[in-house]
C-alpha positions as MATLAB code, in Angstrom:
seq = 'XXXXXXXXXXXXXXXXXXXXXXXXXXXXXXXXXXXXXXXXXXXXXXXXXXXXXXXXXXXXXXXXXXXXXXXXXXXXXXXXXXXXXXXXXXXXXXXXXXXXXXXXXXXXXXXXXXXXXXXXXXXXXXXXXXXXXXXXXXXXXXXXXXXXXXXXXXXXXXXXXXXXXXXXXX';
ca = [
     -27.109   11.130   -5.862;
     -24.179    8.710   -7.237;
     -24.174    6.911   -9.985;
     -21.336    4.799  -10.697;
     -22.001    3.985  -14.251;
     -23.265    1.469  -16.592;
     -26.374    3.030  -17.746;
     -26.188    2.615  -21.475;
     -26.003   -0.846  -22.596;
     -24.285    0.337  -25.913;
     -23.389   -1.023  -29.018;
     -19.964   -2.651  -28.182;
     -19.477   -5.626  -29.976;
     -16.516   -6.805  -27.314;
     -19.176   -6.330  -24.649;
     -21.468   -8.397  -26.574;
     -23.624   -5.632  -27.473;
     -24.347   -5.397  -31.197;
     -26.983   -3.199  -32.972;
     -29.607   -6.012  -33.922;
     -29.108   -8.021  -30.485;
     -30.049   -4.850  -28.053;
     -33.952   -3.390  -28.088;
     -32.737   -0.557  -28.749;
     -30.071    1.919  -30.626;
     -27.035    3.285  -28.116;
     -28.797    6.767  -29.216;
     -32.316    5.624  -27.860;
     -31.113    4.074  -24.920;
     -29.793    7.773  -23.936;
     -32.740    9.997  -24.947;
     -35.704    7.792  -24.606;
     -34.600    5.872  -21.730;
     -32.278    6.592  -19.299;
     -32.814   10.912  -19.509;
     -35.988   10.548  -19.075;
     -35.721    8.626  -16.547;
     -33.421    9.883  -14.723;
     -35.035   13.369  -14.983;
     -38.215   12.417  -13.369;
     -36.118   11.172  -10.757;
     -34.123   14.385   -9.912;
     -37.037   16.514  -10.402;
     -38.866   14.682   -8.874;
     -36.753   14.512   -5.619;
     -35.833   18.192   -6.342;
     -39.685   18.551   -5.020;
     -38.492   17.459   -1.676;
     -35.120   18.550   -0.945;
     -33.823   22.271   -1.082;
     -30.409   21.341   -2.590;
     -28.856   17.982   -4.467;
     -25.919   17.067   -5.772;
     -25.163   14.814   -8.517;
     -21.854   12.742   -8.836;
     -21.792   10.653  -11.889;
     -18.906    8.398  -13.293;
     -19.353    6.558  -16.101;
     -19.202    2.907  -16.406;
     -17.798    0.669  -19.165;
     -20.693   -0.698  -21.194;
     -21.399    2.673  -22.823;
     -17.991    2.441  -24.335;
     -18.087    2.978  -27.882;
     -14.690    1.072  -28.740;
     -11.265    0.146  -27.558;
      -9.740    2.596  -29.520;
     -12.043    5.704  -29.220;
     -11.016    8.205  -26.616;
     -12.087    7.662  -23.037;
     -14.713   10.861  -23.022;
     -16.428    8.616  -26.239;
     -18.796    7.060  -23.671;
     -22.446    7.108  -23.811;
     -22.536    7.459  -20.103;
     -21.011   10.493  -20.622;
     -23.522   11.965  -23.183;
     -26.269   11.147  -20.757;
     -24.568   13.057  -18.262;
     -23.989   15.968  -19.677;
     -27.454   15.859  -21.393;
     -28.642   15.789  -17.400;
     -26.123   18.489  -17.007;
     -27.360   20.564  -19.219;
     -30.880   20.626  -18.382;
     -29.964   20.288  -14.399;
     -28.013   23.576  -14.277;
     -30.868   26.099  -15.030;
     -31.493   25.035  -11.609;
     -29.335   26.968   -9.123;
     -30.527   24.009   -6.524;
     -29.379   21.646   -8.333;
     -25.374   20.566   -9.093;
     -24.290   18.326  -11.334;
     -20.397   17.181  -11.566;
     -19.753   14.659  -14.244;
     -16.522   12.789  -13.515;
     -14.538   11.863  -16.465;
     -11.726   10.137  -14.596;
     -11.779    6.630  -13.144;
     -13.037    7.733  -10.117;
     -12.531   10.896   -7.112;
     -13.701   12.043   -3.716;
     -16.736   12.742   -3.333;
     -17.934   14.905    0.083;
     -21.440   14.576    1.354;
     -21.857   16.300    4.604;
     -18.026   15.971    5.948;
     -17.873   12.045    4.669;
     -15.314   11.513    2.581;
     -16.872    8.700   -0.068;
     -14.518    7.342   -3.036;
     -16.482    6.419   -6.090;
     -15.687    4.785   -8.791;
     -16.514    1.945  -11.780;
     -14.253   -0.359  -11.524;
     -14.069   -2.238  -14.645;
     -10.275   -1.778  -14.329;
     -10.113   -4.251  -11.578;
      -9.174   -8.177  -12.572;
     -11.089  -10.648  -11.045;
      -8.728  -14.113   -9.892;
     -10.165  -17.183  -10.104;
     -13.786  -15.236  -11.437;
     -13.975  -13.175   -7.996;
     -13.373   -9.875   -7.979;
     -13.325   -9.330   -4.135;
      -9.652   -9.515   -3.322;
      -8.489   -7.502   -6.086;
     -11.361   -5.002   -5.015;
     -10.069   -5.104   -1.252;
      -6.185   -4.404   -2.628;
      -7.187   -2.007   -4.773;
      -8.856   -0.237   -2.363;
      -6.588   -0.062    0.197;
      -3.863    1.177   -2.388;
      -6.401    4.190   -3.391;
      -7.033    4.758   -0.153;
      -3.629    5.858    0.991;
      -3.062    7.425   -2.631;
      -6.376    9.982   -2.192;
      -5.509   10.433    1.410;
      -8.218    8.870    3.192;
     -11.816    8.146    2.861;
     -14.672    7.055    4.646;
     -16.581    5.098    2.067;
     -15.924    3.409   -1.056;
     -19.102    2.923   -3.758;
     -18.181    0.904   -6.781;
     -20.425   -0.918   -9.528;
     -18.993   -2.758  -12.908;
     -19.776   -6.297  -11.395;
     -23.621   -5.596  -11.324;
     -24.369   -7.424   -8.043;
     -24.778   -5.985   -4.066;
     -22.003   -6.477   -1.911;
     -21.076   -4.201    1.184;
     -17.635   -5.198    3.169;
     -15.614   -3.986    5.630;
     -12.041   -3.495    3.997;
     -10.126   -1.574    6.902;
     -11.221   -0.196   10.405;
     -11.136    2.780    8.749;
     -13.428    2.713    6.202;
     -16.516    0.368    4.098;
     -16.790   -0.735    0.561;
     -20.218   -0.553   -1.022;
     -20.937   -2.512   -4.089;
     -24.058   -1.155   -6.195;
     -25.725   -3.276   -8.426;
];
């Protein structure tokens, strides 16, 4: 399982996210929402498969501020909360990625995950940035075979280089 991030809405007023204009508390979102949720998936699947591995990288809406630290992210509590709760189960590993992004290997593929809310859009399109700033990170992590990315919230898969495809997840 990867999840590139953005599943805490927050309370970040430069995101547009204010306490009073969201359902729901940055605090509530975490523990009544998305664990939950996301433990009945895992455990669920967990039913099924003899091992899994969980890659999660946190996205930028969970931000608390500008100028808080980059580990104050409510993407990041939820993933340690899953974490914590995943690892009394030897079948089950859970990395949390605090960087921008990293290699991930499933099965010999080499996949490069990341957010992306680092990457300008020109003209309100993101896609050539994306496809420059892939091929950069490509060279600097030494190869990969796929690229999964989020931060623009829409599906888009492309073809960047001969040598390797760029998944969007929504």
């Amino acid at each position: 399982i990867i999840n590139t991030g953005d599943n805490v809405q927050g309370e970040n007023p430069y995101q547009g996210s204010v306490i009073g204009n969201t359902e729901m508390g940055a605090m509530d979102q975490v523990t009544k929402l998305a664990l939950p949720t996301w433990l009945d998936l895992i455990f669920s699947l967990r039913q099924n498969f003899e091992e899994i591995q969980i890659d999660l990288f946190k996205g930028n809406h969970g931000a608390y501020s500008r100028l808080a630290p980059e580990t104050s992210n409510w993407d990041l509590m939820l993933y340690n909360s899953i974490k914590s709760i995943t690892d009394r189960d030897k079948s089950i590993k859970t990395n949390v990625h605090e960087n921008f992004g990293d290699i991930v290997n499933i099965n010999g593929f080499r996949f490069f995950c990341f957010h992306g809310d680092d990457i300008p859009c020109q003209q309100g399109v993101p896609f050539f940035a994306i496809s420059k700033k892939l091929k950069s990170w490509y060279i600097q992590y030494d190869g990969f075979n796929y690229a999964l990315g989020g931060h623009f919230h829409k599906r888009h898969t492309d073809e960047v280089a001969s040598k390797f495809e760029y998944f969007m997840v929504s």
